[in-house]
Coordinates of C-alpha atoms in Angstrom, one line a residue:
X30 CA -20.7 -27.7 0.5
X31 CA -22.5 -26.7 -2.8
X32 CA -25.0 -25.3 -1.4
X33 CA -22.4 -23.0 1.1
X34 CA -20.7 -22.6 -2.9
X35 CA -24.2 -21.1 -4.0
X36 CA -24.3 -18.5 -2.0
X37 CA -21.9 -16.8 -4.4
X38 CA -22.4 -15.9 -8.0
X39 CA -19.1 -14.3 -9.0
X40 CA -19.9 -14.5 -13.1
X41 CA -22.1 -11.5 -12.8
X42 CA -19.5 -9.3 -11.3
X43 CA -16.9 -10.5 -13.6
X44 CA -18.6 -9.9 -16.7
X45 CA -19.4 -6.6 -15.6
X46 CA -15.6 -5.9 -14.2
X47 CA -14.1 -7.5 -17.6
X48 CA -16.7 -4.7 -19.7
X49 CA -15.3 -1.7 -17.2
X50 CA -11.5 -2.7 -17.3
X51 CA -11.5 -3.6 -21.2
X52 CA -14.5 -0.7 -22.6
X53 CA -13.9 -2.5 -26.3
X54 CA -15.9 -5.6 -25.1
X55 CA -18.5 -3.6 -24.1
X56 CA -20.4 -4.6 -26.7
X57 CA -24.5 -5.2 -27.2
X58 CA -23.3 -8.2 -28.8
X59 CA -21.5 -9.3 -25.6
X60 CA -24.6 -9.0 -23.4
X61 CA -26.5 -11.6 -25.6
X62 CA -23.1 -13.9 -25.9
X63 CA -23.5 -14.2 -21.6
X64 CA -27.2 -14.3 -21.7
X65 CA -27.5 -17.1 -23.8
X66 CA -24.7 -18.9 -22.1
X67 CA -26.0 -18.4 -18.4
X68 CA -29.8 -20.0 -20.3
X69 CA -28.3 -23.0 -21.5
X70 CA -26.3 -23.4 -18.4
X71 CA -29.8 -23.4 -16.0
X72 CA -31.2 -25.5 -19.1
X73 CA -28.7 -28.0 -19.5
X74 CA -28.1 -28.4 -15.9
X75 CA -31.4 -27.7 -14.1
X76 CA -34.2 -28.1 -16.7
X77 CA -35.5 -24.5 -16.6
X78 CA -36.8 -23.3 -19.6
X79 CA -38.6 -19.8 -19.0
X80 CA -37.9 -19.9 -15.0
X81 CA -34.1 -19.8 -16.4
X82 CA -35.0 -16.4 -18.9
X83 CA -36.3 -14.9 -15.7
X84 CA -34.0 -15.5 -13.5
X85 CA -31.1 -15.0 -15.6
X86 CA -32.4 -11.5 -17.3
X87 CA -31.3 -10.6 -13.3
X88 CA -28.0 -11.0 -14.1
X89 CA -28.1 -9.0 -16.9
X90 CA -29.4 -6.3 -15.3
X91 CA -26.3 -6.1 -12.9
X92 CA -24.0 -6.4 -15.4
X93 CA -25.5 -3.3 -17.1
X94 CA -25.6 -1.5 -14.7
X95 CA -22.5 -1.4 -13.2
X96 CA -20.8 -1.6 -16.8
X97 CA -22.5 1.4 -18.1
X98 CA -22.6 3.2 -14.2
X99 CA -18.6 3.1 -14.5
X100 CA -18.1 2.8 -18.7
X101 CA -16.5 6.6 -18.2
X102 CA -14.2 5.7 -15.0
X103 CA -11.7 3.5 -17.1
X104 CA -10.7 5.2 -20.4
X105 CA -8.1 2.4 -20.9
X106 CA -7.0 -0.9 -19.1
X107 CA -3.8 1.1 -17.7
X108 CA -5.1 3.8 -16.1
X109 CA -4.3 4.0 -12.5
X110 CA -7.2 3.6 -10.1
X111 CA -8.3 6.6 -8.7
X112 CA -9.7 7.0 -5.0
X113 CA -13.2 8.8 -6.4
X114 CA -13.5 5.5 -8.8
X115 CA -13.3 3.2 -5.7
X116 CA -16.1 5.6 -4.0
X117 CA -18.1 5.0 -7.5
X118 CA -18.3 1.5 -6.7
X119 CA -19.9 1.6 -3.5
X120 CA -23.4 3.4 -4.9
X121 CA -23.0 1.8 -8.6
X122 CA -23.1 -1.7 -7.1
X123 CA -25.8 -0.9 -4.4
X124 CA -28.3 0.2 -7.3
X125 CA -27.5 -3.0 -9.7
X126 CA -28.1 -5.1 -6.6
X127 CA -31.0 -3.8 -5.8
X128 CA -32.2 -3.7 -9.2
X129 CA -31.2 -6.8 -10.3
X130 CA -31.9 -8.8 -6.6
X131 CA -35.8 -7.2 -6.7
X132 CA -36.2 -8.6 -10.8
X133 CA -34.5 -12.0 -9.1
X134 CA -36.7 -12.2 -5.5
X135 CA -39.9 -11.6 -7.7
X136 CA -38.8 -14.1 -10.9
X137 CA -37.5 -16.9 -8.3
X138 CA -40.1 -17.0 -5.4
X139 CA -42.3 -19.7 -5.5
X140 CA -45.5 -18.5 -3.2
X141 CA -45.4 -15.0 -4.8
X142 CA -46.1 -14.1 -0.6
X143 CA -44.7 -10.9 -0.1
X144 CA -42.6 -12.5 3.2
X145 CA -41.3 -14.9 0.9
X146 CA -40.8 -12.0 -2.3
X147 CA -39.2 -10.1 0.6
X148 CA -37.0 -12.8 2.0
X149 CA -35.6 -13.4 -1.8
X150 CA -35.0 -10.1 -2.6
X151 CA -33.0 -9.6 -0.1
X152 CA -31.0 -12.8 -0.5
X153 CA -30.6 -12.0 -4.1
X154 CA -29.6 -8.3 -3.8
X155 CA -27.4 -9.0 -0.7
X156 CA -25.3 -11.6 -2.1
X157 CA -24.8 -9.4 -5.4
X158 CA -23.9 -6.3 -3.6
X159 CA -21.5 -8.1 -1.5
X160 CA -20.0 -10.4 -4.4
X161 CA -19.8 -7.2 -6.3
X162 CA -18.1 -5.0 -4.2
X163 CA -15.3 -8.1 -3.4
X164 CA -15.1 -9.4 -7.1
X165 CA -14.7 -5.9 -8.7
X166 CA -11.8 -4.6 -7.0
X167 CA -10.2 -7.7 -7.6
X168 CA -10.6 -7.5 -12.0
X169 CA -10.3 -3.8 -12.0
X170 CA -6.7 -3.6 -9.7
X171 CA -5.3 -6.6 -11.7
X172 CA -1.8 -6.3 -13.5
X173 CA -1.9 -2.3 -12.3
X174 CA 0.4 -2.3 -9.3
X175 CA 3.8 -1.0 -9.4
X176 CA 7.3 -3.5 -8.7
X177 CA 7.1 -4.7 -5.3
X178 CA 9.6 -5.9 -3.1
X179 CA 8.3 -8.0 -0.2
X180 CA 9.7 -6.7 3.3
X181 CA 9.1 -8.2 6.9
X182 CA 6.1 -5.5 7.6
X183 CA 4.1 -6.9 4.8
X184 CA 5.0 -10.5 5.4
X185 CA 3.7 -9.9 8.9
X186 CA 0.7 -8.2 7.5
X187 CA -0.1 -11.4 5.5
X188 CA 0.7 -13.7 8.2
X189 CA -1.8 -12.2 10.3
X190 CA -4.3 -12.5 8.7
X191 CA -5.7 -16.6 10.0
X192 CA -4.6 -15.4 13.4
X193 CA -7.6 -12.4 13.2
X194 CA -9.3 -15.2 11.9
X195 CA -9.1 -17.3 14.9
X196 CA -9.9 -14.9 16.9
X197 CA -12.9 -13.9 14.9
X198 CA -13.8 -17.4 15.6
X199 CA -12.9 -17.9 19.4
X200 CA -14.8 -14.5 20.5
X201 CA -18.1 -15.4 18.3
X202 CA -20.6 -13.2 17.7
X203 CA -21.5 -10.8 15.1
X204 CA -19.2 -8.2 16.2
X205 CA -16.6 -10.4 14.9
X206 CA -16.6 -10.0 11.5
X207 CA -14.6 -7.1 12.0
X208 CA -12.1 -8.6 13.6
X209 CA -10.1 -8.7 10.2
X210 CA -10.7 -5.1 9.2
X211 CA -7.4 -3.8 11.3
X212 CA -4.8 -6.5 9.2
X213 CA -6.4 -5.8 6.0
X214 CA -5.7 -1.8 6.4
X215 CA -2.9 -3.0 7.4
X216 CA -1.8 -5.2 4.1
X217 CA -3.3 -2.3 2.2
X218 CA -0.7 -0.2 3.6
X219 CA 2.1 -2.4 3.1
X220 CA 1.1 -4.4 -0.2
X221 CA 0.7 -3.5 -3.5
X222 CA -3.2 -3.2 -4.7
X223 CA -3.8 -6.5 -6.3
X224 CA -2.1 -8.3 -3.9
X225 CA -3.9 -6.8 -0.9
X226 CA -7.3 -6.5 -3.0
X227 CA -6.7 -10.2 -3.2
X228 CA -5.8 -10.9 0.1
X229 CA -8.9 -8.4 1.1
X230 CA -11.6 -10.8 -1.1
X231 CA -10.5 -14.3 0.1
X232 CA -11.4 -12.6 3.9
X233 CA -14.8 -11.6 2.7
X234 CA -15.6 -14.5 1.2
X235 CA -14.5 -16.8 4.1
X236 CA -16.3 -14.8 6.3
X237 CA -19.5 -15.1 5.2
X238 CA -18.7 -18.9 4.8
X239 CA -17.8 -19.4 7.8
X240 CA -21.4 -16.6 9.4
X241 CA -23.4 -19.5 7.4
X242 CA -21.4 -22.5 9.3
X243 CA -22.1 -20.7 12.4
X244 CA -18.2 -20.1 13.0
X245 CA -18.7 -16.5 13.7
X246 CA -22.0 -15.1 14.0
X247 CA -24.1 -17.7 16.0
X248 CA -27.3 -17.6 14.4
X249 CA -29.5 -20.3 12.4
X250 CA -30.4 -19.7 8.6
X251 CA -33.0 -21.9 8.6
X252 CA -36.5 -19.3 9.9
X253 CA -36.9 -16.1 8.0
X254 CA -35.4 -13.8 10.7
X255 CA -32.3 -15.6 10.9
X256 CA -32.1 -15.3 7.1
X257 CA -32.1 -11.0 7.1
X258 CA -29.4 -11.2 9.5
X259 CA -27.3 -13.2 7.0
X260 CA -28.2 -10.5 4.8
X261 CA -27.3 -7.8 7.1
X262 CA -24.1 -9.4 8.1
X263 CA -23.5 -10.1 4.5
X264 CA -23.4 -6.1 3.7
X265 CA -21.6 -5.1 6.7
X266 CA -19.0 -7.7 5.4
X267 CA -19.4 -5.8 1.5
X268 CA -19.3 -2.2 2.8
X269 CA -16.0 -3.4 5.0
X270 CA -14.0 -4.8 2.1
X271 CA -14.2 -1.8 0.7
X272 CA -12.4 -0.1 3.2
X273 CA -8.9 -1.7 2.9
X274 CA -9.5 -0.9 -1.4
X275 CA -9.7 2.8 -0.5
X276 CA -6.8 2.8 1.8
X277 CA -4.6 0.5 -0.8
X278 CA -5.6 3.0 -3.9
X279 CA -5.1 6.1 -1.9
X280 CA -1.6 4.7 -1.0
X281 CA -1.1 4.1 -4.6
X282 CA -2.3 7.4 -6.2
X283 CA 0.2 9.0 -3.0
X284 CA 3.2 7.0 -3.8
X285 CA 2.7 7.6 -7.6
X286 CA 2.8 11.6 -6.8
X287 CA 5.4 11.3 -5.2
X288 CA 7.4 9.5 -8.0
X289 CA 6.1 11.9 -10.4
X290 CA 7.1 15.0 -7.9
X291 CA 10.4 13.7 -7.3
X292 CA 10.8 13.2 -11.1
X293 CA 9.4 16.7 -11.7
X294 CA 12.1 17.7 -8.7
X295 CA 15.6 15.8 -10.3
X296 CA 14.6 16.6 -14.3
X297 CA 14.8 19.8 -16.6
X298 CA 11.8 20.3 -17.7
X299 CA 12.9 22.3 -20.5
X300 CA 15.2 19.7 -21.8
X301 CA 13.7 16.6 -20.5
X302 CA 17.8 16.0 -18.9
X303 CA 19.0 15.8 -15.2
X304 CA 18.2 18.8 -13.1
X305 CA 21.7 19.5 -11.0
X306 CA 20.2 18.3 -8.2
X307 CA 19.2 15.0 -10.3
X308 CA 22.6 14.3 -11.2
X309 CA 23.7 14.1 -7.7
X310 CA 20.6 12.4 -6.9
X311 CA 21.4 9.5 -10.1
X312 CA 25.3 9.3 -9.0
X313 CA 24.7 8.7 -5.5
X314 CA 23.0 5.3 -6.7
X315 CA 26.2 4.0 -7.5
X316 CA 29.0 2.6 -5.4
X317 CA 32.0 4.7 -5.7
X318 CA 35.2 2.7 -5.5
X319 CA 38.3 4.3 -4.7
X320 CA 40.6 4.2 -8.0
X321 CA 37.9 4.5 -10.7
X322 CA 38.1 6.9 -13.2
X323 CA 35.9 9.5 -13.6
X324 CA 35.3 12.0 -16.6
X325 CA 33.3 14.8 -16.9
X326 CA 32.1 17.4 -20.1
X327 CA 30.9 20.7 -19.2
X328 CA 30.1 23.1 -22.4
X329 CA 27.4 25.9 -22.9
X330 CA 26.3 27.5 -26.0
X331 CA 28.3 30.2 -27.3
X332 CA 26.8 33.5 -27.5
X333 CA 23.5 32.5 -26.2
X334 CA 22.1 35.7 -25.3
X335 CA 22.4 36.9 -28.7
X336 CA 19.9 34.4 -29.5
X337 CA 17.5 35.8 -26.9
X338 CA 18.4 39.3 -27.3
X339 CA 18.0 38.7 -31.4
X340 CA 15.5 36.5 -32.1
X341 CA 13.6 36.5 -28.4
X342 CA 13.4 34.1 -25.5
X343 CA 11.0 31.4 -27.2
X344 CA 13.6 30.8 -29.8
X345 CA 16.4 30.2 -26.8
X346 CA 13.7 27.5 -25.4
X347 CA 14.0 25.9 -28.9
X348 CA 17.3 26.0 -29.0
X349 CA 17.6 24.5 -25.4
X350 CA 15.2 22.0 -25.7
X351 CA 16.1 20.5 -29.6
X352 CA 19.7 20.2 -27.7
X353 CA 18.6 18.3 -25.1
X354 CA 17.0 15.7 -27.7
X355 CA 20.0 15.6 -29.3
X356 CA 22.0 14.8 -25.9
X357 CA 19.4 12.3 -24.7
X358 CA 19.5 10.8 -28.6
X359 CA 23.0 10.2 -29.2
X360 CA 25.2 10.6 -25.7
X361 CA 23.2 8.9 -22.9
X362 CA 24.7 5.3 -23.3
X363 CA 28.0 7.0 -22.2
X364 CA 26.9 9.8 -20.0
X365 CA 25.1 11.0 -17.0
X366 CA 23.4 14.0 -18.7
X367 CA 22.3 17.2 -16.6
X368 CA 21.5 20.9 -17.4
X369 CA 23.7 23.3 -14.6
X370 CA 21.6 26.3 -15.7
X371 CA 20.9 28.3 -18.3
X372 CA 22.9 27.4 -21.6
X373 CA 25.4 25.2 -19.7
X374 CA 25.2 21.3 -19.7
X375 CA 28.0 18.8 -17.7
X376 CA 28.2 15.5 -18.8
X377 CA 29.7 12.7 -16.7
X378 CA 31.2 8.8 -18.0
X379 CA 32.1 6.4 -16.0
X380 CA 35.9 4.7 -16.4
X381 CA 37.0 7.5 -18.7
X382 CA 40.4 8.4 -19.5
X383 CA 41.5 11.7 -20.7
X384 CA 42.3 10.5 -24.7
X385 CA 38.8 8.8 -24.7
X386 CA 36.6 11.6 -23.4
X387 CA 38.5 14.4 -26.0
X388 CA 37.6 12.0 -28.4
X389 CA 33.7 11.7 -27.3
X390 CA 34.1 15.4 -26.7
X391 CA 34.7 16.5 -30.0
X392 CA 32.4 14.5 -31.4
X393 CA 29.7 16.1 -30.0
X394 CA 31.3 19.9 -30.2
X395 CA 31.2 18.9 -34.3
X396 CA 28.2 17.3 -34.4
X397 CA 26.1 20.6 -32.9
X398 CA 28.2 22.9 -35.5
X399 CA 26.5 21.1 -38.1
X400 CA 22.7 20.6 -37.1
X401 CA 20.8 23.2 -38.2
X402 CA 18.4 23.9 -34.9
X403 CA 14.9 24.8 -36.1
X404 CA 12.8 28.1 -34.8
X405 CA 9.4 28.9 -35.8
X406 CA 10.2 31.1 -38.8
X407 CA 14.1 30.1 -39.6
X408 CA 17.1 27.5 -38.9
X409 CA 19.7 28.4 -36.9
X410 CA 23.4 27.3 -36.7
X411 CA 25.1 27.6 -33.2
X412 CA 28.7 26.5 -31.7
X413 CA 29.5 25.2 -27.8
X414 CA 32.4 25.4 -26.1
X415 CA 33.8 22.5 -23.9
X416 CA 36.2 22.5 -20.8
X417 CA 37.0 18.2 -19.9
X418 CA 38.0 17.0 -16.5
X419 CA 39.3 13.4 -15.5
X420 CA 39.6 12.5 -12.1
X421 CA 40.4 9.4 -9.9
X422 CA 38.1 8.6 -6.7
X423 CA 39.8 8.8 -3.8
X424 CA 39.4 6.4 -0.5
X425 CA 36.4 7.7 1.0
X426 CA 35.4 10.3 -1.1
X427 CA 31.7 10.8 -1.9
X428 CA 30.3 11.9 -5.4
X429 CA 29.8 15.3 -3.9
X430 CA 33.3 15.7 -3.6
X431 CA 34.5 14.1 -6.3
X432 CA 31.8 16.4 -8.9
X433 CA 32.6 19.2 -7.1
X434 CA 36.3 19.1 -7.8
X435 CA 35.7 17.8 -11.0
X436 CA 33.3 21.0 -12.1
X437 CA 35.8 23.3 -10.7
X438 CA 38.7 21.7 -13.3
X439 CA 36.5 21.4 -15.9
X440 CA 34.8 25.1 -15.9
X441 CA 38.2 26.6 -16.0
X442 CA 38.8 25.1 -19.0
X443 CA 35.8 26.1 -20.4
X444 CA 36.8 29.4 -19.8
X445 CA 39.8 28.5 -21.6
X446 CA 37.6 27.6 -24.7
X447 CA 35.9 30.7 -24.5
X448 CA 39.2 32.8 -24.2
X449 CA 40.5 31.2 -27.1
X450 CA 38.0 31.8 -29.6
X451 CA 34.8 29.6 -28.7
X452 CA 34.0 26.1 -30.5
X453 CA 36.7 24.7 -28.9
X454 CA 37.3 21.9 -26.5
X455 CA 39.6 22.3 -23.9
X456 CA 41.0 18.5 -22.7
X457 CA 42.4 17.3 -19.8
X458 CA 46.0 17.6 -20.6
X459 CA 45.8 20.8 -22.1
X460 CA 47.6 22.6 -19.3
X461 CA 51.1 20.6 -19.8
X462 CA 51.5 19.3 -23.3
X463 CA 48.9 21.3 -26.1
X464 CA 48.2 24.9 -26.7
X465 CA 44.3 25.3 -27.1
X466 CA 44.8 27.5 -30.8
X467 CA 45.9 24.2 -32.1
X468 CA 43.0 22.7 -31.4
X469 CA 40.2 24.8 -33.4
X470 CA 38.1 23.5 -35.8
X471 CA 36.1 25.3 -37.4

């Protein structure tokens, strides 16, 4: 067992993938810090004294170059993994493997023959490349994946996995090493990164554990040409682990477009609020019980278009979007927010009644009237005018209805507003018990 252990040497690749992932601690300072600790670790352990500077200046040489191959890759620990980064890896850790595994096969052979230089370089390059390319993905997909929530197609993909691995071990040979690949694409489909990058490493790493048992495989390690094809299997197994890692980070960047698109798609980008289309989108995410009061706010700026017409259509944006951080500031703990268009905005509360919402109305309708909204050269003062609606769910009735109806009651007495004098608020009630001039403020 340690000597099946031996055959990897994960510190190297996570040195390197803690210097990529975290760029402050790569550091010269850092390089020494493992150097020494990997000497004394061969000193203390095995008695090497300059057999252990060789050997270990090896690993150095991987770490560096991978670290400084990818140092530009990973700005910050949060950025998402890209599919071109996971490309990066395949090259970057072929050339430190090589590098480091020919420094390694010359410092470590004994006979200095070249069959037996030959034979350690490409043990030593082999298991780095392949340690490498399953170590890395591992440190650089860790804590990045999105809120999962496990469903029976992934729970099948991970429970497939030992039964690929019996097979792998029943049909023998070396064509059955890829027995796995098909589940892992599979879990990278259905998992988040980590999890199926995780999933993807403890595969590789049992594999080649169970090639050197003579589990899959069927070959001896004990003659020299029996040992290449341990190295050759070893890189087929390296270059197919990095398969699934393309496939789970392509899936990733996807999803994540689409998130971004279908914010893009249900938010103003002017005002940073809820496109129309976004509103709908937010309400139908909540149950709709018959009996439960609705409220809804629809106002739009008075005399807009003598802001564009006066002072041009840049100083309308600023208008629009200062207004928009003052809805998403001080009215979106009691409201569903949304730009209709233009200069008009609808608000909507849940369990409203028609004394509370006037209330909440006029706040805001004051509060506008007395920010002064700031343009590039000047302030500017503007008024809105507000038409309320209040409305009880009905048995059955979706939020499209229910909005619909609502926006219809609610423009109307907007319009009321408007014919009234502007910088007004029109409630609920107004049609039976209160004539709109008594409700100006100016």
């Amino acid at each position: 067992m340690p000597l099946l252990l031996s055959m990897f040497w994960i510190v190297n690749a996570l040195v390197a993938g803690i210097f990529v992932r975290y760029p402050a601690t790569h550091r010269p300072i850092n390089y020494v810090v493992c150097g020494l600790a990997m000497f004394l670790n061969d000193y203390l352990f095995s008695g090497w004294w300059s057999a252990a500077i060789l050997i270990n200046l090896a690993n150095i040489i991987f770490i560096a170059v991978v670290a400084l191959g990818l140092r530009r890759l990973w700005t910050t620990q949060h950025e998402q993994l890209t599919p071109k980064q996971v490309l990066l890896l395949f090259p970057v850790c072929l050339a430190a493997a090589l590098l480091a595994g020919t420094w390694g096969g010359i410092a470590s052979a004994n006979e200095k023959t070249p069959t037996e230089i030959l034979l350690n370089i490409g043990l030593w390059a082999s298991e780095q490349f392949s340690t490498g390319l399953m170590v890395l993905p591992l440190i650089l997909s860790f804590k990045r994946s999105q809120h999962f929530v496990w469903q029976r197609t992934s729970i099948l993909a991970v429970l497939s996995v030992p039964t690929l691995f019996l097979g792998a071990a029943l049909v023998g040979g070396p064509g059955s090493i890829a027995f796995p690949l098909p589940v892992l694409i599979w879990c990278a489909l259905v998992l988040p990164v980590f999890v199926s990058t995780l999933i993807t490493f403890l595969v590789g790493i049992l594999e080649i554990m169970m090639v050197y048992e003579n589990l899959i495989g069927e070959h001896r390690v004990d003659t020299p040409p029996e040992i290449m094809t341990l190295v050759s299997i070893r890189l087929g197994v390296a270059a197919m682990v990095l398969t699934p890692f393309m496939v789970s980070v392509t899936i990733d960047a996807i999803k994540t477009l689409n998130r971004r698109l279908e914010i893009r798609a249900n938010t103003d980008f002017l005002t940073q609020l809820l496109s129309r289309a976004g509103l709908f989108e937010k309400l139908a995410e909540i149950p709709l019980q018959p009996g439960r009061s609705i409220g809804m706010i629809i106002f739009d700026i008075d005399y807009f278009k003598a802001i564009n017409d006066n002072f041009g259509h840049q100083a309308g944006d600023d208008v629009l979007s200062e207004l928009g951080y003052i809805l998403r500031r001080d009215c979106r703990e009691q409201f569903y927010i949304a730009r209709f268009g233009g200069e008009e905005f609808a608000l909507i509360g849940l369990d409203s009644d028609a004394e509370q919402l006037y209330a909440q109305a006029e706040a805001l309708r004051q509060r506008i009237a007395r920010h002064d909204f700031a343009l590039t050269d000047r302030s500017l003062s503007i008024t809105i005018s507000l038409g309320l609606a209040v409305g009880t769910a009905e048995k059955g009735e979706q939020w499209s209805t229910l909005v619909t109806r609502l926006v219809s009651q609610a423009d109307a007495r907007l319009y009321r507003s408007k014919a009234g004098g502007r910088n007004l608020t029109t409630p609920d009630w107004s049609e039976g018990s209160q004539d709109i001039s008594d409700q100006k403020q100016t």
